[in-house]
Short mmCIF file of C-alpha atoms in Angstrom, two decimals:
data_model
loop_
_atom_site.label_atom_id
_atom_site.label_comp_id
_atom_site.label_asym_id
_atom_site.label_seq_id
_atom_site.Cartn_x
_atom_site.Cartn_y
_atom_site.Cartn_z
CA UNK A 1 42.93 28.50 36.74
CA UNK A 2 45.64 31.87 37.16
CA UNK A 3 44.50 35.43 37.16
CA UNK A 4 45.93 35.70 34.45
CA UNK A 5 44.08 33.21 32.34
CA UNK A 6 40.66 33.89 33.73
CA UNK A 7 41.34 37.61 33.17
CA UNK A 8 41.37 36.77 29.27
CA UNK A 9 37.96 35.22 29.39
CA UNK A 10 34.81 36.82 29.17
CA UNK A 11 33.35 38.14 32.56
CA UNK A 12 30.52 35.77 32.96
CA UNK A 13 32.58 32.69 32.29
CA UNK A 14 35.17 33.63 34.26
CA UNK A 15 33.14 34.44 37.48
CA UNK A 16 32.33 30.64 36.70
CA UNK A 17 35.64 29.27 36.74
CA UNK A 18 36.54 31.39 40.08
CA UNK A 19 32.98 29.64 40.98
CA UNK A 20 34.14 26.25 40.21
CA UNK A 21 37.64 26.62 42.01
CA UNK A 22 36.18 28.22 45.16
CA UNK A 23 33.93 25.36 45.34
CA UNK A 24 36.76 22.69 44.82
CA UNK A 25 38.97 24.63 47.69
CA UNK A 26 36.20 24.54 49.41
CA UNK A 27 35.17 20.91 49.01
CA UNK A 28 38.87 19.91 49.85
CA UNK A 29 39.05 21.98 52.93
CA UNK A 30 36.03 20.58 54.38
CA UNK A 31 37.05 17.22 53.79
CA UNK A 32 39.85 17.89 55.76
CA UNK A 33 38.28 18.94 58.50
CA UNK A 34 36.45 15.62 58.52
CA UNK A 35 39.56 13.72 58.34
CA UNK A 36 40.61 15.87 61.41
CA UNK A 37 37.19 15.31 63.21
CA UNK A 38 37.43 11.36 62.55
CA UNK A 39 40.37 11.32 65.26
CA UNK A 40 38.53 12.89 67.81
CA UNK A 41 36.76 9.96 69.48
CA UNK A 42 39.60 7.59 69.01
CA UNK A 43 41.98 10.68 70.43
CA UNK A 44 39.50 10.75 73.42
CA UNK A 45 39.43 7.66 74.09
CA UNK A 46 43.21 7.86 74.75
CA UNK A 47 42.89 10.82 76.98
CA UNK A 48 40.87 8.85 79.12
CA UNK A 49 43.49 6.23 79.87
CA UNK A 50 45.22 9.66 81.57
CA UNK A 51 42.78 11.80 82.63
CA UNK A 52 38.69 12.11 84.19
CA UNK A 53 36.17 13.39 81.28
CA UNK A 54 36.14 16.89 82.95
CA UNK A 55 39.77 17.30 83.18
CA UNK A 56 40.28 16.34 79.37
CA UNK A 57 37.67 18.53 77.95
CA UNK A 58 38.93 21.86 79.83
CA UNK A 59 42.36 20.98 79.12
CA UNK A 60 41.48 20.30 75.13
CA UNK A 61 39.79 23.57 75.42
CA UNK A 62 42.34 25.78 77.47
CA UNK A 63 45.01 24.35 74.91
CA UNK A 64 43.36 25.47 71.84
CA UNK A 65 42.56 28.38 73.48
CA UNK A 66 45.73 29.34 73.60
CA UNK A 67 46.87 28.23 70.30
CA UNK A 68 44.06 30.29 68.91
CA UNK A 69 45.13 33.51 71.13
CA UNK A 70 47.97 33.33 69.54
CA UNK A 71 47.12 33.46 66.50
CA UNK A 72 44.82 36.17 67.15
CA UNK A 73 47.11 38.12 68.50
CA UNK A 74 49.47 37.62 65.65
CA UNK A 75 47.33 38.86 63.38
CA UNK A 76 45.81 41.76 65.50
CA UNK A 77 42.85 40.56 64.49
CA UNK A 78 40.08 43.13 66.38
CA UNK A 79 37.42 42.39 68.57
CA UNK A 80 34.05 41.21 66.71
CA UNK A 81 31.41 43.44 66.43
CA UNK A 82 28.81 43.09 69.10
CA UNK A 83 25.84 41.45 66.31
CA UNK A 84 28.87 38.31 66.04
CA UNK A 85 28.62 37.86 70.17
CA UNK A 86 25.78 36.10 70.59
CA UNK A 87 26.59 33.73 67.96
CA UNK A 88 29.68 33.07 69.28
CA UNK A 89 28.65 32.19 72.28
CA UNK A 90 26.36 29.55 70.29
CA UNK A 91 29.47 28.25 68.53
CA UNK A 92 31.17 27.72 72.12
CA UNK A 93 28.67 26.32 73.66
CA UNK A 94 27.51 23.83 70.84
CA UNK A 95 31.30 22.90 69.36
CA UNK A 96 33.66 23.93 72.10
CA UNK A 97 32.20 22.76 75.31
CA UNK A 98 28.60 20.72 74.20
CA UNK A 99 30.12 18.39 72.37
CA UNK A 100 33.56 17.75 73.76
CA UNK A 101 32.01 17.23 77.06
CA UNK A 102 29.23 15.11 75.87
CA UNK A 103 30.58 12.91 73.92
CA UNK A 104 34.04 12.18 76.59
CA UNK A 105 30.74 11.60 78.48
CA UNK A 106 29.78 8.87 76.32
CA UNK A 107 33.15 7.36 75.82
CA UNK A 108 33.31 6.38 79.48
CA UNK A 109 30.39 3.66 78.43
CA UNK A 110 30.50 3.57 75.04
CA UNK A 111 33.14 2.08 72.06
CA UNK A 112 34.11 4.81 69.58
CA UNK A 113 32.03 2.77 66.60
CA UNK A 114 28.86 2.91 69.05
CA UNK A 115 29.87 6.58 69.04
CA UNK A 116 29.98 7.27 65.72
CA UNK A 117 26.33 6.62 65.76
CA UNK A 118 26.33 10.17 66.56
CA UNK A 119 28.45 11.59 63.82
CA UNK A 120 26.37 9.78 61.07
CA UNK A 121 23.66 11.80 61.75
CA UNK A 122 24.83 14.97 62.23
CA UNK A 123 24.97 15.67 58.73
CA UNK A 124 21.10 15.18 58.09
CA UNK A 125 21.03 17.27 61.29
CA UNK A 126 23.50 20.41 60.76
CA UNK A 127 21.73 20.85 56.61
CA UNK A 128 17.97 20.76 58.78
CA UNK A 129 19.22 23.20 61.41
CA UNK A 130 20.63 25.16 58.34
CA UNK A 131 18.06 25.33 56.03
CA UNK A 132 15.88 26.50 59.18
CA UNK A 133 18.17 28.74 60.08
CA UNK A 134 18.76 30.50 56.36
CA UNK A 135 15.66 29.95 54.81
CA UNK A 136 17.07 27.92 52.13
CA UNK A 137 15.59 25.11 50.62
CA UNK A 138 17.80 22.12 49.14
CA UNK A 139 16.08 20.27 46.05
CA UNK A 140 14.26 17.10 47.17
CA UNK A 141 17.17 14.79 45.78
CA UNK A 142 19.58 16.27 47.94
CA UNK A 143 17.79 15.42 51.05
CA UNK A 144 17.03 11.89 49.49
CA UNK A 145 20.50 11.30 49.32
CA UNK A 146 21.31 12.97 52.90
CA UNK A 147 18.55 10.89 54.26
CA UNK A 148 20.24 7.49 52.45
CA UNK A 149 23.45 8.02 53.58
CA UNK A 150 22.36 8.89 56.98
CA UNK A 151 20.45 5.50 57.05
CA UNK A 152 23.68 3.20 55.61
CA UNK A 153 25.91 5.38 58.22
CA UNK A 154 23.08 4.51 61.16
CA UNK A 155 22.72 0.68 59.97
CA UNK A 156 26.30 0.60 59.78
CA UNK A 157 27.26 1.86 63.06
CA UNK A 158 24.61 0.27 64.54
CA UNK A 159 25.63 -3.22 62.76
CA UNK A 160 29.11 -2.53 64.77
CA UNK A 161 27.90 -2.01 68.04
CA UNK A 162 25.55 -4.90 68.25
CA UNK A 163 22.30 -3.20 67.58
CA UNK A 164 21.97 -2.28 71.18
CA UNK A 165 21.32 1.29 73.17
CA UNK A 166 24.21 2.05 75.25
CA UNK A 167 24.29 3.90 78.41
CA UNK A 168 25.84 6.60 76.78
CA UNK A 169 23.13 7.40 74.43
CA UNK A 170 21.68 10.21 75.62
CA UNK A 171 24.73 12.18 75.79
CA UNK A 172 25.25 11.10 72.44
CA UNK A 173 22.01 12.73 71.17
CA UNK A 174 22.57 15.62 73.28
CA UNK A 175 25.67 16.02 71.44
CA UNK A 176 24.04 15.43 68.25
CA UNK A 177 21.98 18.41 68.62
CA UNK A 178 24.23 21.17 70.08
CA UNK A 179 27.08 20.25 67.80
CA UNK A 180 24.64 20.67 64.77
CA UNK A 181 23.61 24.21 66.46
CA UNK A 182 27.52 24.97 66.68
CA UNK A 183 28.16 23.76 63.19
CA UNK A 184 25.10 25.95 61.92
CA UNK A 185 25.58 29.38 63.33
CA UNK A 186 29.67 28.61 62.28
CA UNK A 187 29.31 28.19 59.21
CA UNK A 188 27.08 31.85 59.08
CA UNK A 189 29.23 33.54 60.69
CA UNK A 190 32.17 32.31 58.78
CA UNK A 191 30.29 34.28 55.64
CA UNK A 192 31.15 37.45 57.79
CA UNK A 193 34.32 36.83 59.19
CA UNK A 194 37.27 34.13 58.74
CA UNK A 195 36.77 31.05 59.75
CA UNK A 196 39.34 30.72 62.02
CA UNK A 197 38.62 33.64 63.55
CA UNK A 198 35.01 32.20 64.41
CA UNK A 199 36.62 29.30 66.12
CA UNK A 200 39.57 31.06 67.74
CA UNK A 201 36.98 33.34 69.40
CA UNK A 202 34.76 31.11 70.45
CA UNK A 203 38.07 29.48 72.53
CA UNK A 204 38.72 32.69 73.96
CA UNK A 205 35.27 33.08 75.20
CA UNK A 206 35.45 30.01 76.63
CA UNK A 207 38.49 30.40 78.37
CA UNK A 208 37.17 31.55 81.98
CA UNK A 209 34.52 29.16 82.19
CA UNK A 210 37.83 26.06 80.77
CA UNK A 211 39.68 27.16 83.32
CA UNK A 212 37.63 26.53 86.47
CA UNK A 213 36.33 23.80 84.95
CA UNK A 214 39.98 22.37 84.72
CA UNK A 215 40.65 23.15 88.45
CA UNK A 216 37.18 21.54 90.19
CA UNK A 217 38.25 18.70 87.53
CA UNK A 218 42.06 18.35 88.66
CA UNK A 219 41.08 18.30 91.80
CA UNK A 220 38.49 15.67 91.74
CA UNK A 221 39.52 13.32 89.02
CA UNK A 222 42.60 11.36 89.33
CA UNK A 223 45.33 11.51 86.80
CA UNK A 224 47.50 9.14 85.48
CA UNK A 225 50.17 10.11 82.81
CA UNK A 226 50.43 7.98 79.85
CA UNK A 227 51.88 8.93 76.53
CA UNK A 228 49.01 7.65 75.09
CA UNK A 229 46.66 9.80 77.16
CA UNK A 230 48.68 12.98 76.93
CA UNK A 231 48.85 12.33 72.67
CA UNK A 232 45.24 11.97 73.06
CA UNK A 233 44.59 15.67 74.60
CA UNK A 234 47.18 17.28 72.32
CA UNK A 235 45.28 16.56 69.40
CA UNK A 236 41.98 16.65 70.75
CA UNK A 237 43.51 20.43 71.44
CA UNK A 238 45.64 20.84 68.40
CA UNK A 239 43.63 19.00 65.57
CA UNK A 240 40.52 18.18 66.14
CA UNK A 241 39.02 21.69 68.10
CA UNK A 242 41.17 24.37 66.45
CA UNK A 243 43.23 23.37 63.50
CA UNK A 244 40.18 20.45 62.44
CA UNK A 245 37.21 23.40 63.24
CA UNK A 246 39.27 26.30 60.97
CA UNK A 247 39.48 24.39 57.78
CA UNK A 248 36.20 22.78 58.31
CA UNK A 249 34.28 26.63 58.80
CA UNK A 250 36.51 27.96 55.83
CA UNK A 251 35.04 25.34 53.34
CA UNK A 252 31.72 25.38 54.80
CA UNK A 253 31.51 29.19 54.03
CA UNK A 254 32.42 28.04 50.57
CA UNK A 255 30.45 25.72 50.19
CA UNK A 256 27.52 26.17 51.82
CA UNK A 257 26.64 24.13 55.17
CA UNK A 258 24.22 21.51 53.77
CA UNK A 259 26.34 20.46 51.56
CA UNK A 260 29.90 20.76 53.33
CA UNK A 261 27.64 18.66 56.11
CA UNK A 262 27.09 15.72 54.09
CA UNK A 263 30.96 15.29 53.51
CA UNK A 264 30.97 14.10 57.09
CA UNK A 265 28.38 11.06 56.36
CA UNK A 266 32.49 9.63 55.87
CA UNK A 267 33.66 10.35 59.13
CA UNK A 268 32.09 7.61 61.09
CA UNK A 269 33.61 4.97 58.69
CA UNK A 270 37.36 7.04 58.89
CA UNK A 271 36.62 6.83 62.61
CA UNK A 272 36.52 3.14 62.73
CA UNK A 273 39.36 2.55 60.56
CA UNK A 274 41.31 4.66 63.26
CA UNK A 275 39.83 2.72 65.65
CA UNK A 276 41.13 -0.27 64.09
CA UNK A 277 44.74 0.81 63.52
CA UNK A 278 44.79 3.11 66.69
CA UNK A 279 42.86 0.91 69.24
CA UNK A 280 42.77 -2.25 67.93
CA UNK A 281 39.22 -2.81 67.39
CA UNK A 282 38.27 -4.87 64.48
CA UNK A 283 36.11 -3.80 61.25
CA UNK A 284 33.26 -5.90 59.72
CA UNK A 285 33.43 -7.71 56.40
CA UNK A 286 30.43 -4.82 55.25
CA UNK A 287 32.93 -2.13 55.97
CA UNK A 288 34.01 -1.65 51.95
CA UNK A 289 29.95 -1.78 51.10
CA UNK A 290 28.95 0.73 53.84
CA UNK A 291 31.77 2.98 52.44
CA UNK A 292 31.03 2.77 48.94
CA UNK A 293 26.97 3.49 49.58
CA UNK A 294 28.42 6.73 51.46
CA UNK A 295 30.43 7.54 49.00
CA UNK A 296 27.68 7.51 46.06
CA UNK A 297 25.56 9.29 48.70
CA UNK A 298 28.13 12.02 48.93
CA UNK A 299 28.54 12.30 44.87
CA UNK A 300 24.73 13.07 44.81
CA UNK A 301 24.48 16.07 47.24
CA UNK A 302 27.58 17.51 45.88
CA UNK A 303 26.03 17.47 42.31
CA UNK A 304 22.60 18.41 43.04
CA UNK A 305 22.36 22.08 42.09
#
């Protein structure tokens, strides 16, 4: 809807239809976020053919570091106010460095669909952490339906794997719970600020503490330059920390974060159809049945007022 038309209706309605088309913007921008965050483990897995798990997670974070400095510099964006710090540095260390690390971890071990174990439920996660963290209290369907997609996505991934623990798994829970931390305190401060200004300066913080970590890891990890590997860390960098984590904190603000987390109960499933077409590993007949359940599961929360 223009200006211009909602302008002619009557105030009430048309703080509705702004309402509606926020919400829509909002919905679309988080989705893409998750479409950005469902290359990340096959990405990683690519980095790995060129570099150790140390190495690949400063670099990814140096590199959007940079990228974001830019931008912040661009804009002359100012420094946050001193409240924002602290949960910055939450941000950074759940989102920027937890994860990423955790998870490349994991990948020495695990396949990417034994990894998306993780990412199915950090939804249910991230809206618990939230509604802890806020105060709010979703109605008892939407946590039914969070809960029942986070099942199908568990018994799905699960189903892929073989059913069995992996070495990796505790870095995979660890992961679990800082991202959800990161993903919480984002989407706050994303209420008070932009949200790529929330990721971009949770790079920059990081950057001292990426760029030792990138010289112990040089220097103790071999490397062995692959286009493959060095596509992998570009959009590791590129896509999935800075330009994946800014549209994904804009429509999370606009949305809400319980809800904008349950649009990732899809990203395990996108993960292992990269997977497929990216690392050749092959998808299960119950891959179109798992997809629709998360689908309906998704409807649900995002119509439950």
């Amino acid at each position: 809807m223009t200006a211009k038309n909602s302008a002619t209706l009557p105030a009430p309605i048309a703080v509705q239809a702004e309402g509606r088309s926020a919400g829509r913007s909002g919905t679309v921008l988080a989705l893409l976020g998750v479409v950005a965050f469902s290359l990340t483990f096959p990405a990683t897995a690519w980095g790995l053919e060129s570099f150790g798990p140390w190495s690949l997670v400063a670099l990814r974070s140096i590199l959007a570091a940079v990228i974001a400095g830019a931008f912040l510099l661009a804009g002359r964006v100012p420094l946050p106010d001193r409240a924002h710090w602290a949960g910055l540095a939450v941000v950074a260390g759940g989102v920027v460095v937890g994860f990423p690390l955790l998870t490349t971890l994991a990948l020495r071990t695990s396949t990417t669909s034994h990894a998306a174990v993780v990412v199915g439920l950090l939804p249910l996660t991230t809206a618990a952490l939230s509604a802890l963290r806020t105060g709010t209290r979703p109605p008892r369907a939407f946590w039914a339906a969070a809960v029942a997609g986070a099942l199908v996505v568990l018994a799905f991934t699960l189903a892929q794997s073989g059913g069995a623990p992996s070495a990796g798994d505790a870095y995979l829970f660890g992961a679990l719970l800082v991202c959800a931390a990161g993903y919480t305190e984002g989407g706050r401060l994303a209420r008070l600020m932009p949200g790529w200004q929330v990721i971009g300066w949770a790079l920059v913080l990081c950057l001292p503490l990426s760029a030792a970590g990138s010289l112990l890891g040089l220097a103790s990890e071999p490397v062995h330059l692959t286009w493959h590997g060095v596509a992998g860390l570009g959009w590791a960098a590129a896509g999935s920390t800075f330009l994946g984590l800014y549209v994904w904190y804009r429509g999370m603000a606009a949305i809400g974060a319980p809800r904008a987390s349950q649009l990732q109960l899809a990203q395990p499933l996108l993960t292992l159809v990269w997977s497929v077409a990216l690392l050749g590993e092959r998808l299960s007949p119950a891959t179109p049945l798992a997809a629709g359940a998360v689908l309906v599961c998704i409807t649900v929360t995002q119509r439950v007022k």
